[in-house]
C-alpha cells in the first residue's frame, strides 16, 4: 500500500525507465523491522542525477531510510542504467542460487517493457528456473497514464541539459561517499559504484546461503 501510495511520484521523476520492489518485500520475508527496497533502472548517463533527485524528494517526504529510521522506509540501494542490464558479472563464481532467486522474485511496478528487457538480458536465469515466466510478476505493474507520461517527458526535456552537465560531478560525489563508508570495505561487502551501476551491499550472505542450500539438497538425496 505504501509503495503504490507514492507510485505516481516515482512514475513522473525524470530519466527513470523502470522500478521494481526487491529483497524482503518481493520475496515475502518481511518482519517488523523491514524496509522497502527498490531497483531503479535509469537512462544511460543520468544514474547519479536520478539518485540525487530521489534522495532529495523522499527525504523531504520523510519516507527515505536512515540509520535511525528503517521500518517501512524506502531504500533505493540498487541502480543500473538501461544499457547495463546483464547482471552476469554480479554472480558468484561457480553457482549463485540466491541471486537467481532474487532476480526471479522482482516485483516490477513501473514499465512492463523495460522489466521484460531486464529479464531478456539475463537469460541465464533459465538455467536455474527452466519454468520461470514473467506472467505472475507482471500483475504488479500499474498501467501508465498518458498525462503522467506527458508530464515526465516535459520534465526530461527541461532537465536534460542541466542534468547532463551536473551528472559527472554528482557521480564523483556519490562514488566517493559510498566508499568513504567503512561498511562498504567489510569482507562481507559486495558494493558496486561505477558510472553505470550503484549496488549497495555491505552484508552479502550469498556464499553462506549457497553452502546451506547445497547442504540441504545433499541431505535429501537418496
mmCIF file of C-alpha atoms in Angstrom:
data_model
loop_
_atom_site.group_PDB
_atom_site.id
_atom_site.type_symbol
_atom_site.label_atom_id
_atom_site.label_comp_id
_atom_site.label_asym_id
_atom_site.label_seq_id
_atom_site.Cartn_x
_atom_site.Cartn_y
_atom_site.Cartn_z
ATOM 1 C CA UNK A 1 0.000 0.000 0.000
ATOM 2 C CA UNK A 2 2.808 2.396 0.811
ATOM 3 C CA UNK A 3 4.602 1.646 -2.459
ATOM 4 C CA UNK A 4 1.501 2.358 -4.523
ATOM 5 C CA UNK A 5 0.767 5.483 -2.482
ATOM 6 C CA UNK A 6 3.953 7.038 -3.857
ATOM 7 C CA UNK A 7 3.830 5.325 -7.240
ATOM 8 C CA UNK A 8 2.582 8.457 -9.020
ATOM 9 C CA UNK A 9 5.617 10.371 -7.794
ATOM 10 C CA UNK A 10 8.077 7.674 -8.812
ATOM 11 C CA UNK A 11 6.473 7.460 -12.245
ATOM 12 C CA UNK A 12 6.987 11.146 -13.084
ATOM 13 C CA UNK A 13 10.579 11.540 -11.911
ATOM 14 C CA UNK A 14 12.773 12.253 -14.948
ATOM 15 C CA UNK A 15 15.091 9.673 -16.539
ATOM 16 C CA UNK A 16 13.661 6.688 -14.632
ATOM 17 C CA UNK A 17 12.973 3.821 -17.007
ATOM 18 C CA UNK A 18 11.918 1.013 -14.672
ATOM 19 C CA UNK A 19 11.262 0.430 -10.969
ATOM 20 C CA UNK A 20 10.932 -2.883 -9.139
ATOM 21 C CA UNK A 21 10.406 -3.734 -5.487
ATOM 22 C CA UNK A 22 13.164 -6.120 -4.362
ATOM 23 C CA UNK A 23 14.529 -8.036 -1.366
ATOM 24 C CA UNK A 24 12.380 -8.893 1.655
ATOM 25 C CA UNK A 25 9.066 -7.468 0.418
ATOM 26 C CA UNK A 26 9.211 -9.039 -3.063
ATOM 27 C CA UNK A 27 10.437 -12.357 -1.634
ATOM 28 C CA UNK A 28 7.741 -12.368 1.062
ATOM 29 C CA UNK A 29 10.080 -12.401 4.043
ATOM 30 C CA UNK A 30 9.263 -9.181 5.883
ATOM 31 C CA UNK A 31 9.253 -8.570 9.614
ATOM 32 C CA UNK A 32 8.557 -5.648 11.943
ATOM 33 C CA UNK A 33 11.902 -4.022 11.092
ATOM 34 C CA UNK A 34 11.901 -4.447 7.306
ATOM 35 C CA UNK A 35 12.427 -1.546 4.947
ATOM 36 C CA UNK A 36 11.127 -1.337 1.366
ATOM 37 C CA UNK A 37 13.886 -1.855 -1.203
ATOM 38 C CA UNK A 38 13.857 -0.798 -4.838
ATOM 39 C CA UNK A 39 15.786 -1.492 -8.019
ATOM 40 C CA UNK A 40 15.822 1.567 -10.291
ATOM 41 C CA UNK A 41 16.776 1.490 -13.974
ATOM 42 C CA UNK A 42 17.720 4.909 -15.352
ATOM 43 C CA UNK A 43 18.592 6.410 -18.696
ATOM 44 C CA UNK A 44 22.244 5.925 -19.573
ATOM 45 C CA UNK A 45 24.277 8.873 -18.324
ATOM 46 C CA UNK A 46 21.800 10.034 -15.680
ATOM 47 C CA UNK A 47 22.108 7.485 -12.863
ATOM 48 C CA UNK A 48 23.502 9.799 -10.211
ATOM 49 C CA UNK A 49 21.232 12.674 -11.153
ATOM 50 C CA UNK A 50 18.267 10.343 -10.632
ATOM 51 C CA UNK A 51 19.652 9.141 -7.319
ATOM 52 C CA UNK A 52 20.148 12.710 -6.109
ATOM 53 C CA UNK A 53 16.559 13.612 -7.023
ATOM 54 C CA UNK A 54 15.171 10.500 -5.314
ATOM 55 C CA UNK A 55 17.134 11.140 -2.128
ATOM 56 C CA UNK A 56 16.033 14.777 -2.014
ATOM 57 C CA UNK A 57 12.355 14.129 -2.734
ATOM 58 C CA UNK A 58 11.856 11.190 -0.398
ATOM 59 C CA UNK A 59 13.850 12.744 2.435
ATOM 60 C CA UNK A 60 11.564 15.785 2.235
ATOM 61 C CA UNK A 61 8.567 13.442 2.389
ATOM 62 C CA UNK A 62 10.071 11.691 5.416
ATOM 63 C CA UNK A 63 9.984 8.187 3.970
ATOM 64 C CA UNK A 64 13.649 7.744 2.998
ATOM 65 C CA UNK A 65 15.522 5.155 5.058
ATOM 66 C CA UNK A 66 18.100 6.410 7.564
ATOM 67 C CA UNK A 67 20.258 4.646 10.131
ATOM 68 C CA UNK A 68 17.787 5.674 12.815
ATOM 69 C CA UNK A 69 14.553 5.060 10.905
ATOM 70 C CA UNK A 70 14.251 1.803 8.979
ATOM 71 C CA UNK A 71 10.859 0.117 9.304
ATOM 72 C CA UNK A 72 8.691 0.644 6.199
ATOM 73 C CA UNK A 73 11.066 3.327 4.908
ATOM 74 C CA UNK A 74 12.107 3.460 1.256
ATOM 75 C CA UNK A 75 15.607 2.215 0.459
ATOM 76 C CA UNK A 76 16.932 2.814 -3.045
ATOM 77 C CA UNK A 77 20.087 0.748 -2.882
ATOM 78 C CA UNK A 78 20.346 -0.655 -6.402
ATOM 79 C CA UNK A 79 20.569 1.465 -9.554
ATOM 80 C CA UNK A 80 21.623 0.457 -13.034
ATOM 81 C CA UNK A 81 21.390 2.098 -16.448
ATOM 82 C CA UNK A 82 19.256 0.899 -19.342
ATOM 83 C CA UNK A 83 22.380 -0.156 -21.280
ATOM 84 C CA UNK A 84 23.730 -2.194 -18.355
ATOM 85 C CA UNK A 85 21.063 -4.826 -17.716
ATOM 86 C CA UNK A 86 23.153 -8.006 -17.913
ATOM 87 C CA UNK A 87 23.825 -8.996 -14.293
ATOM 88 C CA UNK A 88 26.096 -11.924 -15.141
ATOM 89 C CA UNK A 89 29.068 -10.024 -13.752
ATOM 90 C CA UNK A 90 27.377 -9.859 -10.348
ATOM 91 C CA UNK A 91 27.064 -13.632 -9.992
ATOM 92 C CA UNK A 92 29.296 -15.509 -7.598
ATOM 93 C CA UNK A 93 31.884 -17.780 -9.252
ATOM 94 C CA UNK A 94 30.546 -21.260 -9.977
ATOM 95 C CA UNK A 95 26.881 -21.021 -8.904
ATOM 96 C CA UNK A 96 24.727 -18.383 -7.255
ATOM 97 C CA UNK A 97 21.270 -19.812 -6.403
ATOM 98 C CA UNK A 98 20.234 -16.924 -4.167
ATOM 99 C CA UNK A 99 20.884 -14.212 -6.767
ATOM 100 C CA UNK A 100 18.873 -16.204 -9.296
ATOM 101 C CA UNK A 101 16.003 -16.466 -6.803
ATOM 102 C CA UNK A 102 16.318 -12.750 -6.031
ATOM 103 C CA UNK A 103 16.103 -11.804 -9.704
ATOM 104 C CA UNK A 104 13.150 -14.105 -10.360
ATOM 105 C CA UNK A 105 11.340 -12.570 -7.384
ATOM 106 C CA UNK A 106 11.486 -8.935 -8.537
ATOM 107 C CA UNK A 107 8.115 -7.211 -8.279
ATOM 108 C CA UNK A 108 8.056 -4.662 -11.132
ATOM 109 C CA UNK A 109 5.733 -1.718 -10.526
ATOM 110 C CA UNK A 110 6.664 0.610 -13.386
ATOM 111 C CA UNK A 111 7.305 -0.084 -17.091
ATOM 112 C CA UNK A 112 6.490 -3.564 -18.316
ATOM 113 C CA UNK A 113 8.612 -3.049 -21.436
ATOM 114 C CA UNK A 114 11.821 -2.317 -19.516
ATOM 115 C CA UNK A 115 11.185 -5.088 -16.989
ATOM 116 C CA UNK A 116 10.948 -7.538 -19.887
ATOM 117 C CA UNK A 117 14.168 -6.075 -21.324
ATOM 118 C CA UNK A 118 15.851 -6.788 -17.975
ATOM 119 C CA UNK A 119 14.660 -10.383 -17.965
ATOM 120 C CA UNK A 120 15.719 -10.878 -21.580
ATOM 121 C CA UNK A 121 19.198 -9.565 -20.804
ATOM 122 C CA UNK A 122 19.524 -12.193 -18.060
ATOM 123 C CA UNK A 123 18.638 -15.345 -19.933
ATOM 124 C CA UNK A 124 20.948 -17.311 -17.617
ATOM 125 C CA UNK A 125 18.055 -17.239 -15.120
ATOM 126 C CA UNK A 126 16.512 -20.122 -17.065
ATOM 127 C CA UNK A 127 19.493 -22.284 -16.088
ATOM 128 C CA UNK A 128 18.240 -22.126 -12.509
ATOM 129 C CA UNK A 129 14.493 -21.921 -13.163
ATOM 130 C CA UNK A 130 13.662 -23.532 -16.533
ATOM 131 C CA UNK A 131 9.926 -22.980 -15.980
ATOM 132 C CA UNK A 132 10.197 -19.336 -14.953
ATOM 133 C CA UNK A 133 7.828 -16.921 -16.683
ATOM 134 C CA UNK A 134 7.219 -13.230 -16.120
ATOM 135 C CA UNK A 135 3.426 -13.621 -16.121
ATOM 136 C CA UNK A 136 2.982 -13.648 -12.346
ATOM 137 C CA UNK A 137 5.319 -10.711 -11.818
ATOM 138 C CA UNK A 138 3.579 -8.505 -14.377
ATOM 139 C CA UNK A 139 0.475 -8.301 -12.203
ATOM 140 C CA UNK A 140 2.228 -5.722 -10.001
ATOM 141 C CA UNK A 141 2.682 -3.187 -12.806
ATOM 142 C CA UNK A 142 0.273 -0.273 -12.929
ATOM 143 C CA UNK A 143 -0.886 0.950 -16.312
ATOM 144 C CA UNK A 144 0.888 4.161 -17.241
ATOM 145 C CA UNK A 145 -1.360 7.204 -17.530
ATOM 146 C CA UNK A 146 -0.956 9.305 -20.707
ATOM 147 C CA UNK A 147 -0.958 12.540 -18.714
ATOM 148 C CA UNK A 148 1.743 11.179 -16.413
ATOM 149 C CA UNK A 149 3.809 10.203 -19.445
ATOM 150 C CA UNK A 150 3.430 13.717 -20.868
ATOM 151 C CA UNK A 151 4.486 15.351 -17.584
ATOM 152 C CA UNK A 152 7.504 13.052 -17.385
ATOM 153 C CA UNK A 153 8.525 13.849 -20.965
ATOM 154 C CA UNK A 154 8.283 17.597 -20.359
ATOM 155 C CA UNK A 155 10.411 17.263 -17.211
ATOM 156 C CA UNK A 156 13.051 15.309 -19.107
ATOM 157 C CA UNK A 157 13.220 17.900 -21.869
ATOM 158 C CA UNK A 158 13.632 20.701 -19.323
ATOM 159 C CA UNK A 159 16.168 18.817 -17.200
ATOM 160 C CA UNK A 160 18.209 17.197 -19.971
ATOM 161 C CA UNK A 161 20.977 19.761 -20.400
ATOM 162 C CA UNK A 162 21.473 20.705 -16.711
ATOM 163 C CA UNK A 163 21.301 17.035 -15.691
ATOM 164 C CA UNK A 164 23.826 16.056 -18.366
ATOM 165 C CA UNK A 165 26.187 18.826 -17.193
ATOM 166 C CA UNK A 166 25.955 18.018 -13.489
ATOM 167 C CA UNK A 167 25.955 14.205 -13.774
ATOM 168 C CA UNK A 168 29.796 13.783 -13.729
ATOM 169 C CA UNK A 169 30.038 15.948 -10.600
ATOM 170 C CA UNK A 170 27.261 14.037 -8.844
ATOM 171 C CA UNK A 171 28.826 10.727 -9.880
ATOM 172 C CA UNK A 172 32.123 11.679 -8.322
ATOM 173 C CA UNK A 173 30.445 12.821 -5.096
ATOM 174 C CA UNK A 174 28.255 9.718 -4.751
ATOM 175 C CA UNK A 175 31.024 7.224 -5.520
ATOM 176 C CA UNK A 176 33.434 8.954 -3.145
ATOM 177 C CA UNK A 177 30.807 8.989 -0.393
ATOM 178 C CA UNK A 178 29.937 5.333 -0.998
ATOM 179 C CA UNK A 179 33.482 4.121 -0.482
ATOM 180 C CA UNK A 180 34.070 6.506 2.398
ATOM 181 C CA UNK A 181 31.624 4.396 4.417
ATOM 182 C CA UNK A 182 33.511 1.694 6.331
ATOM 183 C CA UNK A 183 30.824 -0.959 5.816
ATOM 184 C CA UNK A 184 31.495 -0.949 2.076
ATOM 185 C CA UNK A 185 35.021 -2.228 2.807
ATOM 186 C CA UNK A 186 33.950 -5.092 5.071
ATOM 187 C CA UNK A 187 34.947 -8.607 3.914
ATOM 188 C CA UNK A 188 31.232 -9.343 3.513
ATOM 189 C CA UNK A 189 30.630 -6.356 1.198
ATOM 190 C CA UNK A 190 29.868 -6.674 -2.498
ATOM 191 C CA UNK A 191 29.165 -2.987 -3.101
ATOM 192 C CA UNK A 192 29.444 -1.700 -6.672
ATOM 193 C CA UNK A 193 29.706 2.001 -7.536
ATOM 194 C CA UNK A 194 30.519 2.764 -11.168
ATOM 195 C CA UNK A 195 29.292 5.005 -13.955
ATOM 196 C CA UNK A 196 26.556 2.530 -14.887
ATOM 197 C CA UNK A 197 25.694 0.815 -11.598
ATOM 198 C CA UNK A 198 25.312 1.540 -7.918
ATOM 199 C CA UNK A 199 24.659 -1.515 -5.763
ATOM 200 C CA UNK A 200 24.948 -1.044 -2.009
ATOM 201 C CA UNK A 201 25.510 -4.369 -0.250
ATOM 202 C CA UNK A 202 27.624 -4.292 2.894
ATOM 203 C CA UNK A 203 26.446 -7.662 4.203
ATOM 204 C CA UNK A 204 26.259 -10.111 1.322
ATOM 205 C CA UNK A 205 25.104 -13.532 2.619
ATOM 206 C CA UNK A 206 25.111 -15.352 -0.723
ATOM 207 C CA UNK A 207 28.093 -17.611 -0.034
ATOM 208 C CA UNK A 208 26.606 -18.806 3.251
ATOM 209 C CA UNK A 209 23.194 -19.295 1.641
ATOM 210 C CA UNK A 210 24.732 -21.285 -1.211
ATOM 211 C CA UNK A 211 26.555 -23.532 1.241
ATOM 212 C CA UNK A 212 23.401 -24.195 3.269
ATOM 213 C CA UNK A 213 21.334 -24.662 0.110
ATOM 214 C CA UNK A 214 23.523 -27.411 -1.311
ATOM 215 C CA UNK A 215 23.990 -28.932 2.109
ATOM 216 C CA UNK A 216 20.217 -29.259 2.383
ATOM 217 C CA UNK A 217 19.966 -30.733 -1.130
ATOM 218 C CA UNK A 218 22.647 -33.299 -0.316
ATOM 219 C CA UNK A 219 20.738 -34.373 2.769
ATOM 220 C CA UNK A 220 17.654 -35.015 0.597
ATOM 221 C CA UNK A 221 19.422 -37.245 -1.920
ATOM 222 C CA UNK A 222 18.610 -40.933 -1.822
#
